[in-house]
Tab-separated table of C-alpha atoms and ligand atoms in Angstrom:
chain	number	residue	atom	x	y	z
A	24	MET	CA	-27.495	-22.720	25.207
A	25	THR	CA	-29.875	-25.108	23.483
A	26	LEU	CA	-33.588	-24.385	23.194
A	27	LYS	CA	-34.196	-27.048	25.862
A	28	GLU	CA	-31.921	-25.277	28.318
A	29	ARG	CA	-33.368	-21.843	27.583
A	30	ASP	CA	-36.897	-23.264	27.924
A	31	LYS	CA	-36.157	-24.455	31.439
A	32	LYS	CA	-34.985	-21.029	32.586
A	33	HIS	CA	-38.244	-19.089	32.412
A	34	LEU	CA	-41.067	-21.224	31.067
A	35	TRP	CA	-43.873	-22.840	33.020
A	36	HIS	CA	-45.712	-25.411	30.891
A	37	PRO	CA	-49.388	-26.368	31.191
A	38	LEU	CA	-50.426	-29.724	32.714
A	39	THR	CA	-46.829	-30.262	33.779
A	40	GLN	CA	-45.307	-31.299	37.109
A	41	HIS	CA	-41.918	-29.737	36.491
A	42	LYS	CA	-40.254	-31.699	39.274
A	43	ILE	CA	-40.802	-35.056	37.566
A	44	HIS	CA	-41.727	-34.240	34.003
A	45	PRO	CA	-39.135	-34.870	31.283
A	46	GLU	CA	-37.930	-31.795	29.435
A	47	ALA	CA	-40.012	-30.327	26.628
A	48	LEU	CA	-39.093	-31.142	23.037
A	49	PRO	CA	-38.459	-28.127	20.795
A	50	ILE	CA	-40.373	-28.147	17.498
A	51	ILE	CA	-39.020	-25.754	14.912
A	52	LYS	CA	-41.396	-26.223	12.017
A	53	ALA	CA	-44.641	-27.923	11.003
A	54	LYS	CA	-46.184	-28.667	7.630
A	55	GLY	CA	-49.161	-30.840	6.723
A	56	ALA	CA	-49.253	-33.775	9.126
A	57	VAL	CA	-45.577	-33.502	10.080
A	58	LEU	CA	-43.793	-31.805	12.990
A	59	TYR	CA	-40.059	-31.094	12.632
A	60	GLY	CA	-38.014	-31.319	15.817
A	61	GLU	CA	-34.863	-29.433	16.691
A	62	ASP	CA	-33.419	-32.939	17.071
A	63	GLN	CA	-33.549	-33.223	13.237
A	64	LYS	CA	-36.307	-35.808	13.542
A	65	GLU	CA	-39.751	-35.762	11.954
A	66	TYR	CA	-42.906	-36.666	13.846
A	67	ILE	CA	-46.304	-37.479	12.354
A	68	ASP	CA	-48.867	-35.428	14.256
A	69	GLY	CA	-51.340	-38.202	15.124
A	70	ILE	CA	-53.572	-35.909	17.192
A	71	ALA	CA	-53.467	-32.770	14.992
A	72	SER	CA	-51.940	-30.840	17.901
A	73	TRP	CA	-54.969	-31.334	20.159
A	74	TYR	CA	-57.303	-31.627	17.184
A	75	THR	CA	-56.756	-28.079	15.950
A	76	ALA	CA	-54.683	-28.383	12.750
A	77	MET	CA	-57.239	-30.543	10.924
A	78	TYR	CA	-56.410	-29.167	7.451
A	79	GLY	CA	-52.706	-29.677	8.028
A	80	HIS	CA	-50.152	-27.434	9.699
A	81	CYS	CA	-49.311	-24.175	7.923
A	82	ASN	CA	-51.937	-24.913	5.279
A	83	ASP	CA	-51.071	-22.844	2.187
A	84	TYR	CA	-54.654	-21.853	1.384
A	85	ILE	CA	-55.221	-20.529	4.904
A	86	LEU	CA	-51.781	-18.884	4.991
A	87	ASP	CA	-52.663	-16.917	1.898
A	88	LYS	CA	-55.936	-15.674	3.431
A	89	VAL	CA	-54.149	-14.754	6.664
A	90	LYS	CA	-51.562	-12.681	4.810
A	91	GLN	CA	-54.262	-10.819	2.879
A	92	GLN	CA	-56.249	-10.099	6.040
A	93	MET	CA	-53.171	-8.971	7.974
A	94	CYS	CA	-52.482	-6.305	5.377
A	95	GLN	CA	-56.119	-5.171	5.315
A	96	LEU	CA	-57.332	-4.942	8.927
A	97	ASP	CA	-55.551	-6.422	11.945
A	98	GLN	CA	-57.699	-5.584	14.956
A	99	ILE	CA	-60.671	-3.429	15.859
A	100	VAL	CA	-62.827	-3.054	18.977
A	101	PHE	CA	-65.892	-5.251	18.432
A	102	SER	CA	-68.210	-3.184	20.640
A	103	GLY	CA	-69.624	-0.476	18.387
A	104	PHE	CA	-67.607	-1.567	15.332
A	105	THR	CA	-67.996	-4.452	12.965
A	106	HIS	CA	-66.101	-5.865	9.970
A	107	GLU	CA	-66.541	-8.109	6.966
A	108	PRO	CA	-64.593	-11.164	8.243
A	109	ALA	CA	-66.813	-11.419	11.358
A	110	ILE	CA	-69.984	-10.871	9.325
A	111	ARG	CA	-68.983	-13.404	6.711
A	112	LEU	CA	-67.925	-15.951	9.357
A	113	SER	CA	-71.278	-15.608	11.124
A	114	GLU	CA	-73.024	-16.293	7.814
A	115	GLU	CA	-70.854	-19.324	7.046
A	116	LEU	CA	-71.291	-20.751	10.555
A	117	ILE	CA	-75.067	-20.338	10.545
A	118	LYS	CA	-75.158	-22.221	7.227
A	119	ILE	CA	-73.471	-25.295	8.729
A	120	LEU	CA	-74.701	-25.223	12.351
A	121	PRO	CA	-77.893	-27.074	13.378
A	122	ASN	CA	-80.664	-24.917	11.945
A	123	ASN	CA	-82.069	-23.685	15.259
A	124	GLN	CA	-78.867	-21.671	15.794
A	125	GLU	CA	-79.218	-17.974	14.986
A	126	LYS	CA	-76.618	-15.815	16.791
A	127	ILE	CA	-72.824	-15.905	17.034
A	128	PHE	CA	-70.838	-14.604	20.035
A	129	PHE	CA	-67.024	-14.462	19.986
A	130	SER	CA	-64.405	-15.248	22.612
A	131	ASP	CA	-60.830	-16.548	22.742
A	132	ASN	CA	-60.671	-20.290	23.522
A	133	GLY	CA	-62.706	-23.375	24.330
A	134	SER	CA	-62.901	-22.589	28.042
A	135	THR	CA	-64.231	-19.091	27.442
A	136	ALA	CA	-66.688	-20.403	24.840
A	137	ASN	CA	-68.182	-22.609	27.569
A	138	GLU	CA	-67.904	-19.851	30.175
A	139	VAL	CA	-69.945	-17.675	27.815
A	140	GLY	CA	-72.469	-20.488	27.272
A	141	ILE	CA	-72.922	-21.000	31.011
A	142	LYS	CA	-73.262	-17.256	31.660
A	143	MET	CA	-75.766	-16.914	28.806
A	144	ALA	CA	-77.868	-19.720	30.294
A	145	LEU	CA	-77.757	-18.278	33.831
A	146	GLN	CA	-78.596	-14.768	32.655
A	147	TYR	CA	-81.323	-16.068	30.341
A	148	HIS	CA	-83.259	-17.269	33.388
A	149	PHE	CA	-82.297	-14.175	35.396
A	150	ASN	CA	-83.598	-11.885	32.655
A	151	LYS	CA	-86.854	-13.818	32.661
A	152	GLY	CA	-87.185	-13.193	36.391
A	153	GLU	CA	-86.408	-16.761	37.418
A	154	LYS	CA	-83.593	-17.651	39.748
A	155	ARG	CA	-82.017	-20.893	38.613
A	156	ASN	CA	-78.601	-21.670	40.044
A	157	THR	CA	-77.701	-25.306	39.312
A	158	ILE	CA	-75.877	-26.677	36.274
A	159	ILE	CA	-76.034	-30.344	35.321
A	160	ALA	CA	-73.003	-31.962	33.703
A	161	PHE	CA	-71.691	-35.434	32.929
A	162	GLU	CA	-69.273	-37.194	35.241
A	163	ASP	CA	-65.718	-37.021	33.893
A	164	GLY	CA	-66.584	-34.369	31.332
A	165	PHE	CA	-64.084	-31.688	30.412
A	166	HIS	CA	-65.121	-28.154	29.538
A	167	GLY	CA	-61.998	-26.108	30.202
A	168	ASP	CA	-59.983	-24.399	32.896
A	169	THR	CA	-61.731	-21.107	33.650
A	170	PHE	CA	-63.908	-21.194	36.777
A	171	GLY	CA	-67.307	-21.806	35.240
A	172	ALA	CA	-65.971	-24.314	32.736
A	173	MET	CA	-63.849	-25.956	35.430
A	174	SER	CA	-66.846	-26.251	37.761
A	175	ALA	CA	-68.675	-28.136	35.043
A	176	SER	CA	-65.681	-30.408	34.425
A	177	GLY	CA	-65.358	-33.610	36.382
A	178	LEU	CA	-61.717	-34.603	36.087
A	179	SER	CA	-60.384	-34.319	39.608
A	180	VAL	CA	-56.683	-33.804	38.907
A	181	TYR	CA	-57.555	-30.473	37.292
A	182	ASN	CA	-60.045	-29.370	39.898
A	183	GLY	CA	-58.876	-30.517	43.336
A	184	PRO	CA	-57.559	-27.252	44.824
A	185	PHE	CA	-60.484	-25.165	43.552
A	186	GLU	CA	-63.553	-27.212	44.404
A	187	ASP	CA	-64.570	-24.948	47.293
A	188	PHE	CA	-64.967	-22.058	44.895
A	189	PHE	CA	-67.152	-23.677	42.263
A	190	ILE	CA	-70.619	-22.840	40.995
A	191	ASP	CA	-73.254	-25.427	41.874
A	192	VAL	CA	-72.945	-28.421	39.546
A	193	LYS	CA	-74.738	-31.760	39.828
A	194	ARG	CA	-73.456	-34.723	37.834
A	195	ILE	CA	-75.008	-37.626	36.012
A	196	PRO	CA	-73.108	-40.581	34.501
A	197	THR	CA	-72.780	-40.796	30.724
A	198	PRO	CA	-75.502	-43.095	29.432
A	199	ASN	CA	-75.198	-46.595	28.002
A	200	LYS	CA	-77.521	-49.509	27.269
A	201	LYS	CA	-77.345	-50.793	30.830
A	202	ASN	CA	-77.572	-47.637	32.914
A	203	ILE	CA	-79.869	-45.430	30.833
A	204	GLU	CA	-82.910	-45.926	33.080
A	205	SER	CA	-80.989	-45.016	36.223
A	206	VAL	CA	-79.352	-42.010	34.522
A	207	LEU	CA	-82.783	-40.659	33.586
A	208	GLU	CA	-83.971	-41.270	37.157
A	209	ALA	CA	-80.975	-39.392	38.547
A	210	LEU	CA	-81.697	-36.549	36.149
A	211	HIS	CA	-85.328	-36.350	37.240
A	212	SER	CA	-84.369	-36.342	40.884
A	213	ILE	CA	-81.888	-33.453	40.397
A	214	ILE	CA	-84.518	-31.493	38.489
A	215	GLU	CA	-87.074	-32.032	41.273
A	216	THR	CA	-84.744	-30.946	44.068
A	217	HIS	CA	-82.818	-28.115	42.383
A	218	LYS	CA	-83.453	-25.039	40.293
A	219	VAL	CA	-81.606	-26.232	37.201
A	220	ALA	CA	-80.469	-23.563	34.753
A	221	ALA	CA	-78.530	-25.599	32.199
A	222	PHE	CA	-77.140	-28.935	31.112
A	223	ILE	CA	-73.676	-28.842	29.551
A	224	TYR	CA	-72.343	-31.879	27.687
A	225	GLU	CA	-69.800	-33.051	25.159
A	226	PRO	CA	-71.973	-34.660	22.492
A	227	LEU	CA	-71.091	-38.311	21.677
A	228	VAL	CA	-67.366	-38.135	22.540
A	229	GLN	CA	-65.695	-36.938	25.765
A	230	GLY	CA	-62.257	-35.911	24.489
A	231	ALA	CA	-60.227	-35.431	27.659
A	232	ASN	CA	-61.999	-38.405	29.256
A	233	ALA	CA	-59.967	-40.747	27.054
A	234	MET	CA	-62.328	-40.424	24.076
A	235	HIS	CA	-65.174	-42.036	25.970
A	236	MET	CA	-68.127	-42.473	23.594
A	237	PHE	CA	-71.860	-42.908	24.007
A	238	GLU	CA	-74.881	-43.218	21.779
A	239	ALA	CA	-76.920	-40.425	20.200
A	240	LYS	CA	-80.254	-42.021	21.086
A	241	HIS	CA	-79.403	-42.123	24.789
A	242	LEU	CA	-78.223	-38.527	24.829
A	243	ASP	CA	-81.396	-37.594	23.009
A	244	LEU	CA	-83.523	-38.966	25.876
A	245	ILE	CA	-81.616	-36.739	28.320
A	246	LEU	CA	-81.946	-33.655	26.108
A	247	ARG	CA	-85.697	-34.169	25.740
A	248	ILE	CA	-86.173	-34.155	29.503
A	249	CYS	CA	-84.092	-30.958	29.748
A	250	LYS	CA	-86.254	-29.280	27.104
A	251	GLU	CA	-89.433	-30.262	28.955
A	252	HIS	CA	-88.139	-28.393	32.006
A	253	ALA	CA	-86.849	-25.301	30.183
A	254	ILE	CA	-83.280	-26.282	31.044
A	255	ILE	CA	-80.878	-24.644	28.589
A	256	THR	CA	-78.822	-27.282	26.786
A	257	ILE	CA	-75.202	-26.393	25.985
A	258	ALA	CA	-73.349	-28.634	23.533
A	259	ASP	CA	-69.603	-28.338	24.040
A	260	GLU	CA	-68.412	-29.025	20.480
A	261	VAL	CA	-64.926	-27.625	21.102
A	262	MET	CA	-63.460	-31.052	20.332
A	263	THR	CA	-66.166	-32.671	18.190
A	264	GLY	CA	-66.890	-29.758	15.831
A	265	PHE	CA	-65.924	-29.327	12.180
A	266	GLY	CA	-66.208	-32.788	10.701
A	267	LYS	CA	-64.513	-35.028	13.234
A	268	THR	CA	-67.546	-37.219	13.943
A	269	GLY	CA	-68.231	-37.650	10.220
A	270	LYS	CA	-70.754	-34.772	10.181
A	271	ASN	CA	-70.118	-31.037	10.606
A	272	PHE	CA	-71.059	-31.224	14.285
A	273	ALA	CA	-71.712	-34.123	16.656
A	274	SER	CA	-75.087	-32.505	17.358
A	275	ASP	CA	-76.033	-33.347	13.756
A	276	HIS	CA	-76.237	-37.007	14.819
A	277	ILE	CA	-78.736	-36.207	17.596
A	278	GLU	CA	-82.400	-35.447	17.061
A	279	THR	CA	-82.831	-32.861	19.827
A	280	LYS	CA	-80.754	-29.773	19.041
A	281	PRO	CA	-78.943	-27.772	21.721
A	282	ASP	CA	-79.887	-24.187	22.638
A	283	ILE	CA	-76.227	-23.165	22.801
A	284	ILE	CA	-73.121	-24.557	21.049
A	285	SER	CA	-69.500	-23.798	21.920
A	286	MET	CA	-66.723	-24.166	19.350
A	287	SER	CA	-62.976	-23.597	19.206
A	288	LYS	CA	-59.910	-25.751	18.386
A	289	ALA	CA	-60.443	-26.724	14.702
A	290	LEU	CA	-62.487	-23.523	14.223
A	291	THR	CA	-59.215	-21.708	13.573
A	292	ALA	CA	-57.349	-24.680	12.113
A	293	GLY	CA	-54.355	-24.468	14.455
A	294	PHE	CA	-53.357	-20.968	13.312
A	295	VAL	CA	-54.565	-18.622	16.053
A	296	PRO	CA	-56.805	-18.925	19.105
A	297	MET	CA	-60.477	-17.997	18.819
A	298	ALA	CA	-63.804	-19.378	19.956
A	299	VAL	CA	-67.470	-19.004	19.163
A	300	THR	CA	-70.601	-19.574	21.217
A	301	SER	CA	-73.738	-19.811	19.097
A	302	CYS	CA	-77.301	-19.695	20.379
A	303	THR	CA	-80.928	-19.724	19.324
A	304	LYS	CA	-83.082	-16.663	18.713
A	305	GLU	CA	-84.973	-17.444	21.904
A	306	ILE	CA	-81.836	-17.085	24.034
A	307	TYR	CA	-80.794	-13.901	22.255
A	308	ASP	CA	-84.256	-12.355	22.560
A	309	ALA	CA	-84.206	-12.767	26.339
A	310	PHE	CA	-81.375	-10.221	26.443
A	311	LEU	CA	-83.275	-7.532	24.463
A	312	ASP	CA	-84.686	-4.847	26.735
A	313	ASP	CA	-84.886	-1.098	27.224
A	314	SER	CA	-82.650	-1.572	30.234
A	315	VAL	CA	-78.921	-1.921	29.592
A	316	GLY	CA	-78.694	-4.270	32.583
A	317	LYS	CA	-80.284	-7.115	30.646
A	318	ALA	CA	-77.602	-7.002	27.947
A	319	PHE	CA	-74.817	-9.577	27.941
A	320	PHE	CA	-71.882	-7.808	29.582
A	321	HIS	CA	-69.125	-10.154	28.595
A	322	ALA	CA	-66.251	-9.068	26.381
A	323	HIS	CA	-62.754	-10.054	25.418
A	324	THR	CA	-60.404	-7.464	23.986
A	325	TYR	CA	-59.682	-9.609	20.932
A	326	SER	CA	-63.342	-10.587	20.334
A	327	ALA	CA	-63.833	-11.417	16.633
A	328	ASN	CA	-60.252	-10.571	15.742
A	329	PRO	CA	-60.361	-10.093	11.944
A	330	ILE	CA	-57.312	-12.283	11.277
A	331	ALA	CA	-58.782	-15.143	13.319
A	332	CYS	CA	-62.113	-14.705	11.504
A	333	ALA	CA	-60.336	-14.877	8.128
A	334	VAL	CA	-58.659	-18.120	9.235
A	335	ALA	CA	-61.986	-19.598	10.332
A	336	ILE	CA	-63.697	-18.723	7.044
A	337	ALA	CA	-60.865	-20.346	5.080
A	338	GLY	CA	-61.090	-23.402	7.352
A	339	ILE	CA	-64.820	-23.817	6.673
A	340	GLU	CA	-64.165	-23.459	2.937
A	341	LEU	CA	-61.609	-26.251	3.158
A	342	LEU	CA	-63.892	-28.428	5.296
A	343	HIS	CA	-66.433	-28.398	2.476
A	344	SER	CA	-63.972	-28.955	-0.330
A	345	LYS	CA	-64.218	-32.286	-2.118
A	346	GLU	CA	-60.648	-33.034	-1.134
A	347	ILE	CA	-61.250	-32.793	2.606
A	348	GLN	CA	-64.625	-34.540	2.468
A	349	ASP	CA	-63.045	-37.424	0.519
A	350	ASN	CA	-60.194	-37.522	3.027
A	351	ILE	CA	-62.621	-37.762	5.933
A	352	GLN	CA	-64.328	-40.768	4.313
A	353	ARG	CA	-60.954	-42.343	3.533
A	354	ILE	CA	-59.771	-41.994	7.147
A	355	ILE	CA	-63.044	-43.349	8.548
A	356	LYS	CA	-62.739	-46.410	6.308
A	357	SER	CA	-59.103	-46.973	7.039
A	358	HIS	CA	-59.612	-46.724	10.841
A	359	THR	CA	-62.362	-49.331	10.508
A	360	GLN	CA	-60.025	-51.674	8.637
A	361	PHE	CA	-57.279	-51.137	11.195
A	362	ASN	CA	-59.776	-51.844	13.950
A	363	ASP	CA	-60.742	-55.173	12.352
A	364	LYS	CA	-57.086	-56.117	12.363
A	365	ILE	CA	-56.361	-55.422	16.032
A	366	LYS	CA	-59.620	-55.532	17.993
A	367	ASN	CA	-59.095	-59.161	19.038
A	368	HIS	CA	-55.455	-58.729	20.021
A	369	PRO	CA	-54.908	-59.965	23.600
A	370	LYS	CA	-53.359	-56.627	24.586
A	371	VAL	CA	-56.452	-54.733	23.377
A	372	LYS	CA	-59.241	-54.438	25.912
A	373	VAL	CA	-61.784	-52.487	23.886
A	374	THR	CA	-61.869	-50.210	20.825
A	375	ARG	CA	-64.188	-47.433	19.670
A	376	GLN	CA	-64.622	-45.102	16.714
A	377	GLN	CA	-66.766	-42.100	15.852
A	378	GLY	CA	-65.953	-40.588	12.478
A	379	VAL	CA	-62.221	-39.938	12.250
A	380	ILE	CA	-61.818	-40.328	16.028
A	381	TYR	CA	-60.380	-43.722	16.860
A	382	ALA	CA	-59.439	-45.040	20.313
A	383	LEU	CA	-58.334	-48.286	21.896
A	384	ASP	CA	-57.832	-49.218	25.535
A	385	LEU	CA	-54.798	-51.335	26.331
A	386	ASN	CA	-55.449	-54.424	28.349
A	387	ILE	CA	-53.073	-53.319	31.117
A	388	GLU	CA	-53.515	-51.425	34.378
A	389	MET	CA	-52.053	-47.930	34.215
A	390	ASP	CA	-52.103	-44.576	35.968
A	391	ARG	CA	-53.418	-41.701	33.893
A	392	TYR	CA	-50.223	-39.726	34.523
A	393	GLY	CA	-47.918	-42.559	35.536
A	394	LYS	CA	-44.494	-43.713	34.316
A	395	LYS	CA	-45.872	-46.331	31.949
A	396	ARG	CA	-47.644	-43.587	30.027
A	397	TYR	CA	-44.304	-41.898	29.293
A	398	GLU	CA	-42.833	-45.200	28.187
A	399	ILE	CA	-45.645	-45.610	25.670
A	400	PHE	CA	-45.374	-41.981	24.605
A	401	ASN	CA	-41.643	-42.460	24.046
A	402	HIS	CA	-42.239	-45.683	22.124
A	403	PHE	CA	-44.261	-43.684	19.597
A	404	MET	CA	-41.915	-40.700	19.488
A	405	LYS	CA	-38.906	-42.931	18.853
A	406	GLN	CA	-40.691	-44.224	15.777
A	407	GLY	CA	-41.544	-40.710	14.621
A	408	VAL	CA	-45.176	-40.588	15.714
A	409	PHE	CA	-46.771	-38.067	18.059
A	410	LEU	CA	-49.614	-39.752	19.935
A	411	ARG	CA	-50.588	-38.709	23.431
A	412	PRO	CA	-51.944	-41.637	25.460
A	413	LEU	CA	-54.598	-40.836	28.071
A	414	GLY	CA	-54.089	-43.450	30.773
A	415	ASN	CA	-54.307	-46.805	29.007
A	416	THR	CA	-56.120	-45.242	26.051
A	417	ILE	CA	-54.372	-44.617	22.760
A	418	TYR	CA	-56.290	-42.464	20.333
A	419	ILE	CA	-55.788	-41.221	16.791
A	420	LEU	CA	-57.264	-37.924	15.643
A	421	ALA	CA	-54.985	-36.985	12.772
A	422	PRO	CA	-55.236	-34.033	10.376
A	423	TYR	CA	-57.664	-34.750	7.522
A	424	VAL	CA	-54.791	-34.308	5.064
A	425	ILE	CA	-52.741	-37.179	6.479
A	426	SER	CA	-51.582	-39.567	3.720
A	427	MET	CA	-52.262	-43.309	3.689
A	428	LYS	CA	-48.549	-43.893	4.091
A	429	GLN	CA	-48.418	-41.691	7.186
A	430	LEU	CA	-51.535	-43.350	8.611
A	431	ASP	CA	-49.925	-46.737	8.099
A	432	VAL	CA	-46.865	-45.590	10.024
A	433	ILE	CA	-49.161	-44.689	12.938
A	434	TYR	CA	-51.015	-48.021	12.732
A	435	ASN	CA	-47.740	-49.957	12.581
A	436	THR	CA	-46.280	-48.240	15.643
A	437	ILE	CA	-49.448	-49.179	17.523
A	438	ILE	CA	-49.233	-52.804	16.361
A	439	ASP	CA	-45.573	-52.791	17.318
A	440	LEU	CA	-46.508	-51.518	20.787
A	441	LEU	CA	-49.102	-54.282	21.199
A	442	GLU	CA	-46.465	-56.861	20.300
A	443	THR	CA	-43.792	-55.544	22.640
A	444	ILE	CA	-45.597	-54.162	25.683
P	7	PLP	C1	-60.028	-28.462	24.716
P	7	PLP	C2	-61.424	-28.458	25.199
P	7	PLP	C3	-61.937	-27.381	25.958
P	7	PLP	C4	-61.077	-26.236	26.406
P	7	PLP	O1	-60.624	-25.492	25.336
P	7	PLP	P1	-59.328	-24.555	25.527
P	7	PLP	O2	-59.183	-23.877	24.218
P	7	PLP	O3	-58.197	-25.461	25.861
P	7	PLP	O4	-59.641	-23.612	26.643
P	7	PLP	C5	-63.266	-27.427	26.325
P	7	PLP	N1	-64.056	-28.447	25.977
P	7	PLP	C6	-63.603	-29.490	25.247
P	7	PLP	C7	-64.551	-30.581	24.880
P	7	PLP	C8	-62.276	-29.527	24.841
P	7	PLP	O5	-61.825	-30.573	24.140
């Protein structure tokens, strides 16, 4: 039996309607920006496997550190024990996070990082003797698939069957030049009529919402109002973190800093799953008490897994290498040049860029999960490029190590699509 046939026997894939979805494509190897299929074909990974493998797949530097760590210490309970990789990672993260961040809490993935952030915010108020039970979030945001994170997310296809079980979330639209006044009004009115505990947001770019972007200065106005009302601000940097917006974190572009930041994806460079939720000293201090009950009782068995920590440290070292920093600038420039070339094409409705994140909307009506989307997906795959359109949006978020030649292949398949669609 082929891998495809064996896959179909027992596997249930995420985000997949198995009755209509085409079969999954087996990948047998990955290196740098390239995926190698069982079909003997090579595919340029134009989205860094959901923006994780930013330093390239199977990066040799990271591989070396992983091997060393695996032989030294594989796993240890993180309640009552500690270890050098976790300590060192906390130090490295605090160095690059916005400077109001002070404490590092570990979990396993982006959803749990946000779950932790939401629970921290709720318990922060609880510990202070205040009952606040409402979370504010952006419309069409995405924060993950666990219950708290899902409640805060606004993409209905994920949430439909579960809405009756959600925590209380009120939504505001993402801001722009035209609607900013009414967004601030809506925010004020929610604050007046609810006991708001926290505001959770993807800073500057909403990944799952087709790379929707908005301006730092508008977000800043929202964050200021939250601060005035002691609403805990949670920046979901699971997608935007670690250099993608042109700075270490998207929050670095915004004047008002969040109380809590969640990170995952590129944190562990595509090697292993892990997540971090950082917070300020003020949040942490609200959990200090003679009573055990005020402690944060949230744990994952693999919290701060030493191998994952070693990967993350190596990733941060690479992020700050001259090579990667130069690559980031090169990609930013080259996306801008590509944009100049195609932005006025009749099949292009609108384009946008933030750092190495580039997106364009096709000037055609399409369902987010419709047939046309697969046609476009297949157009790219046939030409050896892995891009994953979101509705009529095509976005590029390639590994930082992608070569100019590989980038040009991606650009050319997009131009080719515009000419033939
Ligand atoms: C991917 C993502 C998540 C969820 O992370 P998982 O690791 O898939 O659970 C949350 N927030 C944002 C912004 C993401 O892009």
